[in-house]
Amino acid sequence: MLAALTALQQADTAFPSGSFAFSNGLEGLVAENPAFDEAALARTVAAALRFRWAETDRVALILAHRASGAIERLAAIDAAVEAASLAEPMRVGSRRNGASLLASHARLGTPGAADLRASVRAGRLLGHLPTVQGALWPTLGLDERAAASVSGYLFVSGLTSAAVRLGAIGAIEAQRVLGGALPLIAELLEQPVPEPAGAVELTGFTPLIEIAAMRQAQAELRLFAN
């Protein structure tokens, strides 16, 4: 029961993780499409889950979870996330989000957080968000499945809350999209993540979202960091 309650705490949008500052490319999509609505958000969420989260973030988190704190292994996973993040705003955003999460856990006294943060500051780790999540959450008692579930929920809730803050949809529409995405998250969680025989390779690819993020990064006015 404690692990389940801890998972709820980590999935709570009120947890000071810094994720509120990132739209994961959604701001760019909304800026390019004034008619962006609930249906468009649902399509975006589904595509992002299938082609980014499931094949990049989820895999990196699970491999980091299995790394048991080994810095060399975490560094290899971090490097794979870096290589899979083609758009600079997404790359930088993932690092900044990971740094914010680490800072909060270090201040909370989460076991291992201070050492991980020191490794990032020393340049031994890049500190991408899924790597940090996978390294931190086992120390709180979250098993591999629970950690991946929290990651999937946070991924979608970040997109839906960004859509509300951008004024594209309302809170009720956001909850419909979020609720509608839960079965897909559950489906994707069933996909196995085998241990790679060689280098870590991540295959996520969401070109439309990444292009929108790059365009929005050049905007004079924007609400989110990416």
PDB file of C-alpha atoms in Angstrom:
ATOM      1  CA  MET A   1       0.000   0.000   0.000  1.00  0.00           C
ATOM      2  CA  LEU A   2       2.844   2.400   0.802  1.00  0.00           C
ATOM      3  CA  ALA A   3       4.303   1.944  -2.676  1.00  0.00           C
ATOM      4  CA  ALA A   4       0.918   2.733  -4.232  1.00  0.00           C
ATOM      5  CA  LEU A   5       0.597   5.907  -2.159  1.00  0.00           C
ATOM      6  CA  THR A   6       4.159   6.917  -3.058  1.00  0.00           C
ATOM      7  CA  ALA A   7       3.308   6.444  -6.739  1.00  0.00           C
ATOM      8  CA  LEU A   8       0.333   8.778  -6.292  1.00  0.00           C
ATOM      9  CA  GLN A   9       2.601  11.383  -4.701  1.00  0.00           C
ATOM     10  CA  GLN A  10       5.067  11.221  -7.584  1.00  0.00           C
ATOM     11  CA  ALA A  11       2.247  11.438 -10.138  1.00  0.00           C
ATOM     12  CA  ASP A  12       0.676  14.434  -8.402  1.00  0.00           C
ATOM     13  CA  THR A  13       1.003  17.520 -10.596  1.00  0.00           C
ATOM     14  CA  ALA A  14       1.552  19.528  -7.395  1.00  0.00           C
ATOM     15  CA  PHE A  15       4.853  17.732  -6.825  1.00  0.00           C
ATOM     16  CA  PRO A  16       7.613  20.334  -7.455  1.00  0.00           C
ATOM     17  CA  SER A  17       9.216  18.650 -10.453  1.00  0.00           C
ATOM     18  CA  GLY A  18       9.396  21.693 -12.717  1.00  0.00           C
ATOM     19  CA  SER A  19       7.321  20.004 -15.425  1.00  0.00           C
ATOM     20  CA  PHE A  20       4.785  22.874 -15.454  1.00  0.00           C
ATOM     21  CA  ALA A  21       7.298  24.896 -17.489  1.00  0.00           C
ATOM     22  CA  PHE A  22       7.341  22.455 -20.409  1.00  0.00           C
ATOM     23  CA  SER A  23       4.679  21.723 -23.025  1.00  0.00           C
ATOM     24  CA  ASN A  24       6.679  19.023 -24.865  1.00  0.00           C
ATOM     25  CA  GLY A  25       6.041  20.727 -28.190  1.00  0.00           C
ATOM     26  CA  LEU A  26       2.330  21.293 -27.678  1.00  0.00           C
ATOM     27  CA  GLU A  27       2.640  25.088 -27.603  1.00  0.00           C
ATOM     28  CA  GLY A  28       4.104  25.013 -31.098  1.00  0.00           C
ATOM     29  CA  LEU A  29       1.313  22.783 -32.384  1.00  0.00           C
ATOM     30  CA  VAL A  30      -1.365  25.063 -30.945  1.00  0.00           C
ATOM     31  CA  ALA A  31       0.345  28.162 -32.353  1.00  0.00           C
ATOM     32  CA  GLU A  32       0.350  26.641 -35.842  1.00  0.00           C
ATOM     33  CA  ASN A  33      -3.286  25.501 -35.682  1.00  0.00           C
ATOM     34  CA  PRO A  34      -5.818  28.012 -34.319  1.00  0.00           C
ATOM     35  CA  ALA A  35      -8.484  25.303 -34.624  1.00  0.00           C
ATOM     36  CA  PHE A  36      -6.594  22.974 -32.264  1.00  0.00           C
ATOM     37  CA  ASP A  37      -9.279  21.304 -30.151  1.00  0.00           C
ATOM     38  CA  GLU A  38     -10.025  18.274 -28.016  1.00  0.00           C
ATOM     39  CA  ALA A  39      -9.881  15.868 -30.953  1.00  0.00           C
ATOM     40  CA  ALA A  40      -6.541  17.294 -32.082  1.00  0.00           C
ATOM     41  CA  LEU A  41      -5.177  16.949 -28.561  1.00  0.00           C
ATOM     42  CA  ALA A  42      -6.350  13.344 -28.330  1.00  0.00           C
ATOM     43  CA  ARG A  43      -4.571  12.526 -31.601  1.00  0.00           C
ATOM     44  CA  THR A  44      -1.426  14.303 -30.428  1.00  0.00           C
ATOM     45  CA  VAL A  45      -1.427  12.490 -27.090  1.00  0.00           C
ATOM     46  CA  ALA A  46      -1.887   9.103 -28.760  1.00  0.00           C
ATOM     47  CA  ALA A  47       0.922   9.755 -31.243  1.00  0.00           C
ATOM     48  CA  ALA A  48       3.257  11.067 -28.541  1.00  0.00           C
ATOM     49  CA  LEU A  49       2.570   8.042 -26.352  1.00  0.00           C
ATOM     50  CA  ARG A  50       3.084   5.498 -29.131  1.00  0.00           C
ATOM     51  CA  PHE A  51       6.030   7.062 -30.908  1.00  0.00           C
ATOM     52  CA  ARG A  52       7.871   8.953 -28.181  1.00  0.00           C
ATOM     53  CA  TRP A  53       7.016   7.784 -24.698  1.00  0.00           C
ATOM     54  CA  ALA A  54       6.666   4.058 -25.385  1.00  0.00           C
ATOM     55  CA  GLU A  55       9.878   3.711 -27.393  1.00  0.00           C
ATOM     56  CA  THR A  56      12.085   6.336 -25.750  1.00  0.00           C
ATOM     57  CA  ASP A  57      11.047   7.585 -22.305  1.00  0.00           C
ATOM     58  CA  ARG A  58       9.518   4.308 -21.111  1.00  0.00           C
ATOM     59  CA  VAL A  59      12.447   2.203 -22.299  1.00  0.00           C
ATOM     60  CA  ALA A  60      15.033   4.591 -20.852  1.00  0.00           C
ATOM     61  CA  LEU A  61      13.219   4.707 -17.510  1.00  0.00           C
ATOM     62  CA  ILE A  62      12.952   0.915 -17.258  1.00  0.00           C
ATOM     63  CA  LEU A  63      16.610   0.398 -18.168  1.00  0.00           C
ATOM     64  CA  ALA A  64      17.623   3.064 -15.636  1.00  0.00           C
ATOM     65  CA  HIS A  65      15.439   1.344 -13.027  1.00  0.00           C
ATOM     66  CA  ARG A  66      17.355  -1.891 -13.648  1.00  0.00           C
ATOM     67  CA  ALA A  67      20.719  -0.117 -13.469  1.00  0.00           C
ATOM     68  CA  SER A  68      20.560  -0.060  -9.650  1.00  0.00           C
ATOM     69  CA  GLY A  69      22.370   3.265  -9.488  1.00  0.00           C
ATOM     70  CA  ALA A  70      25.401   2.250 -11.604  1.00  0.00           C
ATOM     71  CA  ILE A  71      26.604   5.589 -12.979  1.00  0.00           C
ATOM     72  CA  GLU A  72      28.285   4.120 -16.058  1.00  0.00           C
ATOM     73  CA  ARG A  73      25.087   2.357 -17.064  1.00  0.00           C
ATOM     74  CA  LEU A  74      22.963   5.439 -16.368  1.00  0.00           C
ATOM     75  CA  ALA A  75      25.366   7.515 -18.473  1.00  0.00           C
ATOM     76  CA  ALA A  76      24.903   5.126 -21.416  1.00  0.00           C
ATOM     77  CA  ILE A  77      21.118   5.387 -21.098  1.00  0.00           C
ATOM     78  CA  ASP A  78      21.366   9.171 -20.839  1.00  0.00           C
ATOM     79  CA  ALA A  79      23.453   9.262 -24.015  1.00  0.00           C
ATOM     80  CA  ALA A  80      20.800   7.224 -25.839  1.00  0.00           C
ATOM     81  CA  VAL A  81      18.076   9.660 -24.760  1.00  0.00           C
ATOM     82  CA  GLU A  82      20.239  12.534 -25.973  1.00  0.00           C
ATOM     83  CA  ALA A  83      20.712  10.863 -29.368  1.00  0.00           C
ATOM     84  CA  ALA A  84      16.983  10.125 -29.684  1.00  0.00           C
ATOM     85  CA  SER A  85      16.029  13.749 -28.938  1.00  0.00           C
ATOM     86  CA  LEU A  86      16.620  15.333 -32.327  1.00  0.00           C
ATOM     87  CA  ALA A  87      15.056  18.705 -31.552  1.00  0.00           C
ATOM     88  CA  GLU A  88      17.174  20.934 -29.314  1.00  0.00           C
ATOM     89  CA  PRO A  89      14.195  22.327 -27.327  1.00  0.00           C
ATOM     90  CA  MET A  90      13.123  18.785 -26.448  1.00  0.00           C
ATOM     91  CA  ARG A  91      16.687  17.780 -25.573  1.00  0.00           C
ATOM     92  CA  VAL A  92      17.280  20.801 -23.350  1.00  0.00           C
ATOM     93  CA  GLY A  93      13.814  20.520 -21.837  1.00  0.00           C
ATOM     94  CA  SER A  94      14.393  16.903 -20.840  1.00  0.00           C
ATOM     95  CA  ARG A  95      17.646  17.836 -19.124  1.00  0.00           C
ATOM     96  CA  ARG A  96      16.141  20.828 -17.341  1.00  0.00           C
ATOM     97  CA  ASN A  97      13.148  18.793 -16.224  1.00  0.00           C
ATOM     98  CA  GLY A  98      15.445  16.078 -14.919  1.00  0.00           C
ATOM     99  CA  ALA A  99      17.511  18.680 -13.055  1.00  0.00           C
ATOM    100  CA  SER A 100      14.386  20.139 -11.440  1.00  0.00           C
ATOM    101  CA  LEU A 101      13.204  16.707 -10.331  1.00  0.00           C
ATOM    102  CA  LEU A 102      16.623  15.927  -8.894  1.00  0.00           C
ATOM    103  CA  ALA A 103      16.749  19.242  -7.033  1.00  0.00           C
ATOM    104  CA  SER A 104      13.382  18.588  -5.390  1.00  0.00           C
ATOM    105  CA  HIS A 105      14.311  15.056  -4.354  1.00  0.00           C
ATOM    106  CA  ALA A 106      17.681  16.178  -3.044  1.00  0.00           C
ATOM    107  CA  ARG A 107      15.964  18.776  -0.853  1.00  0.00           C
ATOM    108  CA  LEU A 108      13.460  16.142   0.292  1.00  0.00           C
ATOM    109  CA  GLY A 109      16.298  13.795   1.230  1.00  0.00           C
ATOM    110  CA  THR A 110      15.368  11.035  -1.199  1.00  0.00           C
ATOM    111  CA  PRO A 111      18.082   8.344  -0.991  1.00  0.00           C
ATOM    112  CA  GLY A 112      20.618   8.691  -3.782  1.00  0.00           C
ATOM    113  CA  ALA A 113      19.269  12.003  -5.092  1.00  0.00           C
ATOM    114  CA  ALA A 114      22.178  14.108  -3.850  1.00  0.00           C
ATOM    115  CA  ASP A 115      24.723  11.728  -5.384  1.00  0.00           C
ATOM    116  CA  LEU A 116      22.888  11.703  -8.716  1.00  0.00           C
ATOM    117  CA  ARG A 117      22.725  15.475  -8.696  1.00  0.00           C
ATOM    118  CA  ALA A 118      26.452  15.663  -7.995  1.00  0.00           C
ATOM    119  CA  SER A 119      27.105  13.317 -10.930  1.00  0.00           C
ATOM    120  CA  VAL A 120      25.086  15.579 -13.230  1.00  0.00           C
ATOM    121  CA  ARG A 121      26.920  18.670 -12.013  1.00  0.00           C
ATOM    122  CA  ALA A 122      30.256  16.911 -12.511  1.00  0.00           C
ATOM    123  CA  GLY A 123      29.325  16.004 -16.083  1.00  0.00           C
ATOM    124  CA  ARG A 124      29.207  12.260 -15.488  1.00  0.00           C
ATOM    125  CA  LEU A 125      25.490  12.251 -16.322  1.00  0.00           C
ATOM    126  CA  LEU A 126      23.396  14.408 -18.638  1.00  0.00           C
ATOM    127  CA  GLY A 127      20.402  14.051 -16.319  1.00  0.00           C
ATOM    128  CA  HIS A 128      17.582  13.464 -18.807  1.00  0.00           C
ATOM    129  CA  LEU A 129      14.173  13.169 -17.179  1.00  0.00           C
ATOM    130  CA  PRO A 130      13.449   9.458 -17.840  1.00  0.00           C
ATOM    131  CA  THR A 131      16.926   8.491 -16.659  1.00  0.00           C
ATOM    132  CA  VAL A 132      16.480  10.469 -13.459  1.00  0.00           C
ATOM    133  CA  GLN A 133      13.002   9.026 -12.882  1.00  0.00           C
ATOM    134  CA  GLY A 134      14.255   5.502 -13.402  1.00  0.00           C
ATOM    135  CA  ALA A 135      17.188   6.025 -11.061  1.00  0.00           C
ATOM    136  CA  LEU A 136      15.235   7.779  -8.281  1.00  0.00           C
ATOM    137  CA  TRP A 137      11.924   5.993  -8.020  1.00  0.00           C
ATOM    138  CA  PRO A 138      13.272   2.542  -7.047  1.00  0.00           C
ATOM    139  CA  THR A 139      14.751   4.118  -3.921  1.00  0.00           C
ATOM    140  CA  LEU A 140      11.202   5.147  -2.965  1.00  0.00           C
ATOM    141  CA  GLY A 141       9.931   1.590  -3.287  1.00  0.00           C
ATOM    142  CA  LEU A 142       8.426   1.811  -6.774  1.00  0.00           C
ATOM    143  CA  ASP A 143       8.945  -1.320  -8.828  1.00  0.00           C
ATOM    144  CA  GLU A 144       9.552  -1.230 -12.570  1.00  0.00           C
ATOM    145  CA  ARG A 145       5.868  -1.416 -13.499  1.00  0.00           C
ATOM    146  CA  ALA A 146       4.776   1.247 -11.020  1.00  0.00           C
ATOM    147  CA  ALA A 147       7.548   3.610 -12.103  1.00  0.00           C
ATOM    148  CA  ALA A 148       6.642   3.232 -15.780  1.00  0.00           C
ATOM    149  CA  SER A 149       2.962   3.782 -14.965  1.00  0.00           C
ATOM    150  CA  VAL A 150       3.718   7.039 -13.153  1.00  0.00           C
ATOM    151  CA  SER A 151       5.878   8.152 -16.070  1.00  0.00           C
ATOM    152  CA  GLY A 152       3.103   7.480 -18.589  1.00  0.00           C
ATOM    153  CA  TYR A 153       0.526   9.309 -16.503  1.00  0.00           C
ATOM    154  CA  LEU A 154       2.792  12.326 -16.033  1.00  0.00           C
ATOM    155  CA  PHE A 155       3.580  12.389 -19.750  1.00  0.00           C
ATOM    156  CA  VAL A 156      -0.099  12.681 -20.670  1.00  0.00           C
ATOM    157  CA  SER A 157      -1.125  14.947 -17.811  1.00  0.00           C
ATOM    158  CA  GLY A 158       1.666  17.337 -18.830  1.00  0.00           C
ATOM    159  CA  LEU A 159       0.276  17.573 -22.351  1.00  0.00           C
ATOM    160  CA  THR A 160      -3.341  17.996 -21.262  1.00  0.00           C
ATOM    161  CA  SER A 161      -2.567  20.591 -18.609  1.00  0.00           C
ATOM    162  CA  ALA A 162      -0.467  22.529 -21.137  1.00  0.00           C
ATOM    163  CA  ALA A 163      -3.422  22.545 -23.523  1.00  0.00           C
ATOM    164  CA  VAL A 164      -5.631  24.027 -20.799  1.00  0.00           C
ATOM    165  CA  ARG A 165      -3.076  26.712 -19.906  1.00  0.00           C
ATOM    166  CA  LEU A 166      -2.770  27.617 -23.581  1.00  0.00           C
ATOM    167  CA  GLY A 167      -6.540  28.093 -23.761  1.00  0.00           C
ATOM    168  CA  ALA A 168      -6.965  25.434 -26.463  1.00  0.00           C
ATOM    169  CA  ILE A 169      -9.426  23.372 -24.419  1.00  0.00           C
ATOM    170  CA  GLY A 170     -11.142  23.446 -21.044  1.00  0.00           C
ATOM    171  CA  ALA A 171     -10.564  21.339 -17.950  1.00  0.00           C
ATOM    172  CA  ILE A 172     -13.396  18.916 -18.708  1.00  0.00           C
ATOM    173  CA  GLU A 173     -12.112  18.293 -22.236  1.00  0.00           C
ATOM    174  CA  ALA A 174      -8.623  17.760 -20.816  1.00  0.00           C
ATOM    175  CA  GLN A 175      -9.919  15.131 -18.425  1.00  0.00           C
ATOM    176  CA  ARG A 176     -11.713  13.352 -21.266  1.00  0.00           C
ATOM    177  CA  VAL A 177      -8.467  13.180 -23.220  1.00  0.00           C
ATOM    178  CA  LEU A 178      -6.526  12.070 -20.157  1.00  0.00           C
ATOM    179  CA  GLY A 179      -9.056   9.380 -19.293  1.00  0.00           C
ATOM    180  CA  GLY A 180      -9.154   8.241 -22.890  1.00  0.00           C
ATOM    181  CA  ALA A 181      -5.376   7.831 -22.923  1.00  0.00           C
ATOM    182  CA  LEU A 182      -5.220   5.584 -19.857  1.00  0.00           C
ATOM    183  CA  PRO A 183      -6.109   2.359 -21.738  1.00  0.00           C
ATOM    184  CA  LEU A 184      -3.392   3.143 -24.271  1.00  0.00           C
ATOM    185  CA  ILE A 185      -0.845   3.645 -21.486  1.00  0.00           C
ATOM    186  CA  ALA A 186      -1.897   0.308 -20.002  1.00  0.00           C
ATOM    187  CA  GLU A 187      -1.531  -1.344 -23.415  1.00  0.00           C
ATOM    188  CA  LEU A 188       1.924   0.121 -23.977  1.00  0.00           C
ATOM    189  CA  LEU A 189       3.053  -0.945 -20.512  1.00  0.00           C
ATOM    190  CA  GLU A 190       2.593  -4.552 -21.624  1.00  0.00           C
ATOM    191  CA  GLN A 191       5.288  -4.244 -24.263  1.00  0.00           C
ATOM    192  CA  PRO A 192       8.457  -6.009 -23.061  1.00  0.00           C
ATOM    193  CA  VAL A 193      11.738  -4.137 -22.646  1.00  0.00           C
ATOM    194  CA  PRO A 194      14.564  -6.627 -23.202  1.00  0.00           C
ATOM    195  CA  GLU A 195      18.054  -5.881 -21.994  1.00  0.00           C
ATOM    196  CA  PRO A 196      20.099  -4.691 -24.994  1.00  0.00           C
ATOM    197  CA  ALA A 197      22.963  -6.956 -25.967  1.00  0.00           C
ATOM    198  CA  GLY A 198      25.092  -3.976 -27.015  1.00  0.00           C
ATOM    199  CA  ALA A 199      24.606  -0.229 -26.998  1.00  0.00           C
ATOM    200  CA  VAL A 200      21.309   1.234 -25.812  1.00  0.00           C
ATOM    201  CA  GLU A 201      19.174   2.239 -28.788  1.00  0.00           C
ATOM    202  CA  LEU A 202      15.936   4.212 -28.515  1.00  0.00           C
ATOM    203  CA  THR A 203      13.627   4.447 -31.504  1.00  0.00           C
ATOM    204  CA  GLY A 204      11.036   7.120 -30.710  1.00  0.00           C
ATOM    205  CA  PHE A 205      10.244   9.549 -33.519  1.00  0.00           C
ATOM    206  CA  THR A 206       7.648  12.360 -33.512  1.00  0.00           C
ATOM    207  CA  PRO A 207       8.730  14.745 -36.298  1.00  0.00           C
ATOM    208  CA  LEU A 208       5.645  16.990 -36.356  1.00  0.00           C
ATOM    209  CA  ILE A 209       5.854  17.648 -32.623  1.00  0.00           C
ATOM    210  CA  GLU A 210       9.602  18.222 -32.789  1.00  0.00           C
ATOM    211  CA  ILE A 211       9.327  20.625 -35.735  1.00  0.00           C
ATOM    212  CA  ALA A 212       6.605  22.568 -33.902  1.00  0.00           C
ATOM    213  CA  ALA A 213       8.826  22.759 -30.811  1.00  0.00           C
ATOM    214  CA  MET A 214      11.759  24.082 -32.850  1.00  0.00           C
ATOM    215  CA  ARG A 215       9.611  26.738 -34.521  1.00  0.00           C
ATOM    216  CA  GLN A 216       8.084  27.848 -31.244  1.00  0.00           C
ATOM    217  CA  ALA A 217      11.549  28.138 -29.680  1.00  0.00           C
ATOM    218  CA  GLN A 218      12.162  31.099 -32.017  1.00  0.00           C
ATOM    219  CA  ALA A 219       8.933  32.884 -31.095  1.00  0.00           C
ATOM    220  CA  GLU A 220       9.176  36.289 -29.407  1.00  0.00           C
ATOM    221  CA  LEU A 221       6.442  35.393 -26.940  1.00  0.00           C
ATOM    222  CA  ARG A 222       5.885  31.935 -25.489  1.00  0.00           C
ATOM    223  CA  LEU A 223       4.429  30.474 -22.338  1.00  0.00           C
ATOM    224  CA  PHE A 224       6.517  27.317 -22.060  1.00  0.00           C
ATOM    225  CA  ALA A 225      10.218  26.498 -22.268  1.00  0.00           C
ATOM    226  CA  ASN A 226       9.529  24.008 -25.073  1.00  0.00           C
TER     227      ASN A 226
END
